[in-house]
Amino acid sequence: EAFEPLLAPCRYKVMYGGRGSAKSWSAARVLLHQGPIDPLRVLCVREVMRPIADSVHRLLADQVKELGLEHWYSVTENAIVGVNGAEFLFAGLRALDAHKIKSYEGVDVAWCEEAQAISKRSWEILIPTIRADDSEIWLTLNPEMDTDETYQRFVVKPPASAIVIPIGYEDNPWFPDTLRQEAEELRET
């Protein structure tokens, strides 16, 4: 229920809150389900992504299996591609410059994972790059400091074209028992 707003069209979709709240899982599942309906080009970014292992590639690949979509998506080392041309690409923003980012023309959704770490410079490069009609920028973040660029830009003073979804572990129906027990112990102390 908490993630239902992801289904409505909106330029910015901001999901923020603590760990274990299913932000990344929900974003992955919604995007993977949309791929067969609409051949989306999804650019999955983080501020720093040296090896692809630093990305949501593994999460998406695991969800392809979990959702029974292996017949639809081919998972390669560097991309995930649907039979209709839907594709998930991966990039680290800090490594991109104005020249390199041009290769990401036609992106429908930019999913910014660990968005709390994205710098002002990276936002200034990414936002105008995601310019296809009806394109969206999704953010999943665990806020760290209320002075962080992303938190100020998208949570404190969000654009008018943003859906901002505060999420907590209590919104996750699959919240792991291990984390639940640790949370209860922390509350007691």
CSV table of C-alpha atoms in Angstrom, one decimal:
chain,number,residue,atom,x,y,z
A,1,GLU,CA,0.0,0.0,0.0
A,2,ALA,CA,2.7,2.5,0.9
A,3,PHE,CA,4.2,2.1,-2.6
A,4,GLU,CA,1.0,2.5,-4.6
A,5,PRO,CA,2.0,6.1,-5.6
A,6,LEU,CA,4.8,4.6,-7.7
A,7,LEU,CA,2.1,3.5,-10.2
A,8,ALA,CA,1.0,7.1,-10.9
A,9,PRO,CA,2.9,9.1,-13.5
A,10,CYS,CA,5.1,11.8,-11.9
A,11,ARG,CA,8.4,13.4,-12.8
A,12,TYR,CA,10.0,12.6,-9.4
A,13,LYS,CA,9.2,9.7,-7.1
A,14,VAL,CA,11.1,10.0,-3.8
A,15,MET,CA,11.1,7.1,-1.3
A,16,TYR,CA,13.0,7.8,1.9
A,17,GLY,CA,13.3,6.3,5.3
A,18,GLY,CA,15.2,3.7,7.3
A,19,ARG,CA,16.7,0.5,6.2
A,20,GLY,CA,14.5,-2.6,5.9
A,21,SER,CA,11.6,-0.6,4.6
A,22,ALA,CA,11.5,-2.3,1.2
A,23,LYS,CA,12.2,0.8,-0.8
A,24,SER,CA,14.6,-0.8,-3.2
A,25,TRP,CA,12.7,-4.1,-3.5
A,26,SER,CA,9.5,-2.2,-4.3
A,27,ALA,CA,11.2,0.0,-6.9
A,28,ALA,CA,12.7,-3.1,-8.5
A,29,ARG,CA,9.5,-5.0,-8.6
A,30,VAL,CA,7.4,-2.2,-10.0
A,31,LEU,CA,10.0,-1.5,-12.7
A,32,LEU,CA,10.4,-5.2,-13.6
A,33,HIS,CA,6.6,-5.5,-13.9
A,34,GLN,CA,6.3,-2.4,-16.1
A,35,GLY,CA,9.0,-3.7,-18.5
A,36,PRO,CA,6.8,-6.3,-20.3
A,37,ILE,CA,4.0,-3.7,-20.6
A,38,ASP,CA,6.1,-0.8,-21.8
A,39,PRO,CA,9.7,-1.3,-23.1
A,40,LEU,CA,11.2,1.1,-20.6
A,41,ARG,CA,14.8,2.2,-20.7
A,42,VAL,CA,15.8,2.3,-17.1
A,43,LEU,CA,19.1,3.8,-16.0
A,44,CYS,CA,20.1,2.6,-12.5
A,45,VAL,CA,22.6,5.1,-11.0
A,46,ARG,CA,24.5,5.7,-7.8
A,47,GLU,CA,26.9,8.5,-7.0
A,48,VAL,CA,29.8,6.0,-7.0
A,49,MET,CA,29.7,2.6,-8.7
A,50,ARG,CA,33.0,1.2,-9.6
A,51,PRO,CA,32.1,-2.5,-10.2
A,52,ILE,CA,28.6,-3.4,-11.3
A,53,ALA,CA,28.4,-5.2,-7.9
A,54,ASP,CA,27.9,-1.8,-6.3
A,55,SER,CA,24.7,-1.3,-8.2
A,56,VAL,CA,21.1,-2.7,-7.9
A,57,HIS,CA,22.0,-5.2,-10.7
A,58,ARG,CA,22.0,-8.2,-8.2
A,59,LEU,CA,18.8,-7.0,-6.6
A,60,LEU,CA,17.1,-6.8,-10.0
A,61,ALA,CA,18.5,-10.2,-11.1
A,62,ASP,CA,17.3,-11.8,-7.9
A,63,GLN,CA,13.8,-10.2,-8.4
A,64,VAL,CA,13.6,-11.5,-12.0
A,65,LYS,CA,13.9,-15.0,-10.6
A,66,GLU,CA,11.6,-14.3,-7.6
A,67,LEU,CA,8.9,-12.9,-9.8
A,68,GLY,CA,9.2,-15.8,-12.4
A,69,LEU,CA,10.3,-13.4,-15.2
A,70,GLU,CA,13.3,-15.4,-16.5
A,71,HIS,CA,11.4,-16.1,-19.7
A,72,TRP,CA,11.0,-12.3,-20.2
A,73,TYR,CA,14.4,-10.9,-19.1
A,74,SER,CA,17.9,-11.8,-20.1
A,75,VAL,CA,20.3,-11.0,-17.3
A,76,THR,CA,23.8,-10.3,-18.5
A,77,GLU,CA,26.9,-9.2,-16.6
A,78,ASN,CA,26.3,-5.5,-17.4
A,79,ALA,CA,22.6,-5.2,-18.3
A,80,ILE,CA,19.1,-6.7,-18.0
A,81,VAL,CA,17.1,-6.8,-21.2
A,82,GLY,CA,13.5,-7.7,-21.9
A,83,VAL,CA,12.3,-9.5,-25.1
A,84,ASN,CA,10.5,-6.3,-26.1
A,85,GLY,CA,13.6,-4.1,-25.8
A,86,ALA,CA,13.0,-3.0,-22.2
A,87,GLU,CA,16.5,-2.5,-20.6
A,88,PHE,CA,18.1,-1.8,-17.3
A,89,LEU,CA,21.5,0.0,-17.6
A,90,PHE,CA,23.9,0.8,-14.7
A,91,ALA,CA,26.2,3.8,-14.1
A,92,GLY,CA,28.1,5.6,-11.4
A,93,LEU,CA,27.4,9.4,-11.6
A,94,ARG,CA,30.7,10.6,-10.3
A,95,ALA,CA,32.5,8.8,-13.2
A,96,LEU,CA,30.2,10.5,-15.8
A,97,ASP,CA,30.9,13.7,-17.5
A,98,ALA,CA,28.8,15.7,-19.9
A,99,HIS,CA,30.2,13.8,-22.9
A,100,LYS,CA,29.7,10.3,-21.4
A,101,ILE,CA,26.2,10.9,-20.2
A,102,LYS,CA,25.0,11.7,-23.7
A,103,SER,CA,25.0,7.9,-24.4
A,104,TYR,CA,22.0,7.6,-22.1
A,105,GLU,CA,19.7,9.4,-24.4
A,106,GLY,CA,16.1,8.2,-24.3
A,107,VAL,CA,16.0,7.1,-20.7
A,108,ASP,CA,12.4,6.7,-19.4
A,109,VAL,CA,13.3,6.2,-15.7
A,110,ALA,CA,16.4,7.0,-13.9
A,111,TRP,CA,16.5,5.0,-10.6
A,112,CYS,CA,18.8,6.7,-8.1
A,113,GLU,CA,19.7,4.2,-5.5
A,114,GLU,CA,21.4,5.4,-2.2
A,115,ALA,CA,20.4,8.8,-3.5
A,116,GLN,CA,21.4,10.5,-0.2
A,117,ALA,CA,25.0,10.4,-1.4
A,118,ILE,CA,24.3,12.1,-4.8
A,119,SER,CA,26.1,15.4,-5.1
A,120,LYS,CA,24.8,18.7,-6.4
A,121,ARG,CA,27.1,18.4,-9.5
A,122,SER,CA,25.7,15.0,-10.3
A,123,TRP,CA,22.1,16.2,-10.0
A,124,GLU,CA,23.0,19.1,-12.3
A,125,ILE,CA,24.3,16.6,-14.9
A,126,LEU,CA,21.6,13.9,-14.5
A,127,ILE,CA,18.4,15.9,-14.3
A,128,PRO,CA,18.7,17.5,-17.8
A,129,THR,CA,19.8,14.2,-19.3
A,130,ILE,CA,16.6,12.5,-18.3
A,131,ARG,CA,14.5,14.5,-20.7
A,132,ALA,CA,12.4,12.1,-22.7
A,133,ASP,CA,8.6,12.9,-22.7
A,134,ASP,CA,7.0,11.6,-19.5
A,135,SER,CA,10.4,10.5,-18.2
A,136,GLU,CA,10.8,10.0,-14.4
A,137,ILE,CA,13.5,10.1,-11.8
A,138,TRP,CA,13.1,7.7,-8.9
A,139,LEU,CA,15.0,8.2,-5.7
A,140,THR,CA,15.5,5.6,-2.9
A,141,LEU,CA,17.4,7.0,0.0
A,142,ASN,CA,18.2,6.5,3.7
A,143,PRO,CA,18.6,10.0,4.9
A,144,GLU,CA,21.8,10.7,6.8
A,145,MET,CA,22.1,14.4,7.4
A,146,ASP,CA,19.4,17.0,6.9
A,147,THR,CA,21.9,19.2,5.1
A,148,ASP,CA,22.6,16.7,2.3
A,149,GLU,CA,21.9,18.0,-1.2
A,150,THR,CA,19.4,15.3,-2.0
A,151,TYR,CA,17.5,15.5,1.2
A,152,GLN,CA,17.1,19.3,0.9
A,153,ARG,CA,16.3,19.2,-2.8
A,154,PHE,CA,13.7,16.4,-2.8
A,155,VAL,CA,12.4,16.0,0.8
A,156,VAL,CA,12.6,19.4,2.5
A,157,LYS,CA,11.8,21.5,-0.6
A,158,PRO,CA,10.6,19.0,-3.2
A,159,PRO,CA,9.7,20.1,-6.7
A,160,ALA,CA,6.0,20.6,-7.4
A,161,SER,CA,6.2,17.6,-9.7
A,162,ALA,CA,7.3,15.2,-6.9
A,163,ILE,CA,5.6,12.4,-5.0
A,164,VAL,CA,7.4,12.1,-1.7
A,165,ILE,CA,6.9,8.8,0.2
A,166,PRO,CA,8.2,8.5,3.8
A,167,ILE,CA,8.7,4.8,4.4
A,168,GLY,CA,9.5,2.9,7.6
A,169,TYR,CA,10.1,-0.7,8.4
A,170,GLU,CA,6.5,-1.0,9.6
A,171,ASP,CA,5.4,-0.4,6.0
A,172,ASN,CA,7.3,-3.6,4.9
A,173,PRO,CA,5.1,-6.7,5.2
A,174,TRP,CA,8.3,-8.8,4.5
A,175,PHE,CA,10.4,-7.2,7.2
A,176,PRO,CA,12.9,-9.8,8.4
A,177,ASP,CA,12.5,-11.3,11.8
A,178,THR,CA,16.2,-10.8,12.5
A,179,LEU,CA,15.9,-7.0,12.1
A,180,ARG,CA,12.6,-6.9,14.0
A,181,GLN,CA,14.2,-8.6,17.0
A,182,GLU,CA,17.2,-6.2,16.8
A,183,ALA,CA,14.8,-3.2,16.6
A,184,GLU,CA,12.9,-4.5,19.7
A,185,GLU,CA,16.1,-4.9,21.6
A,186,LEU,CA,17.3,-1.4,20.7
A,187,ARG,CA,13.9,0.0,21.9
A,188,GLU,CA,14.3,-1.7,25.2
A,189,THR,CA,17.8,-0.3,25.8
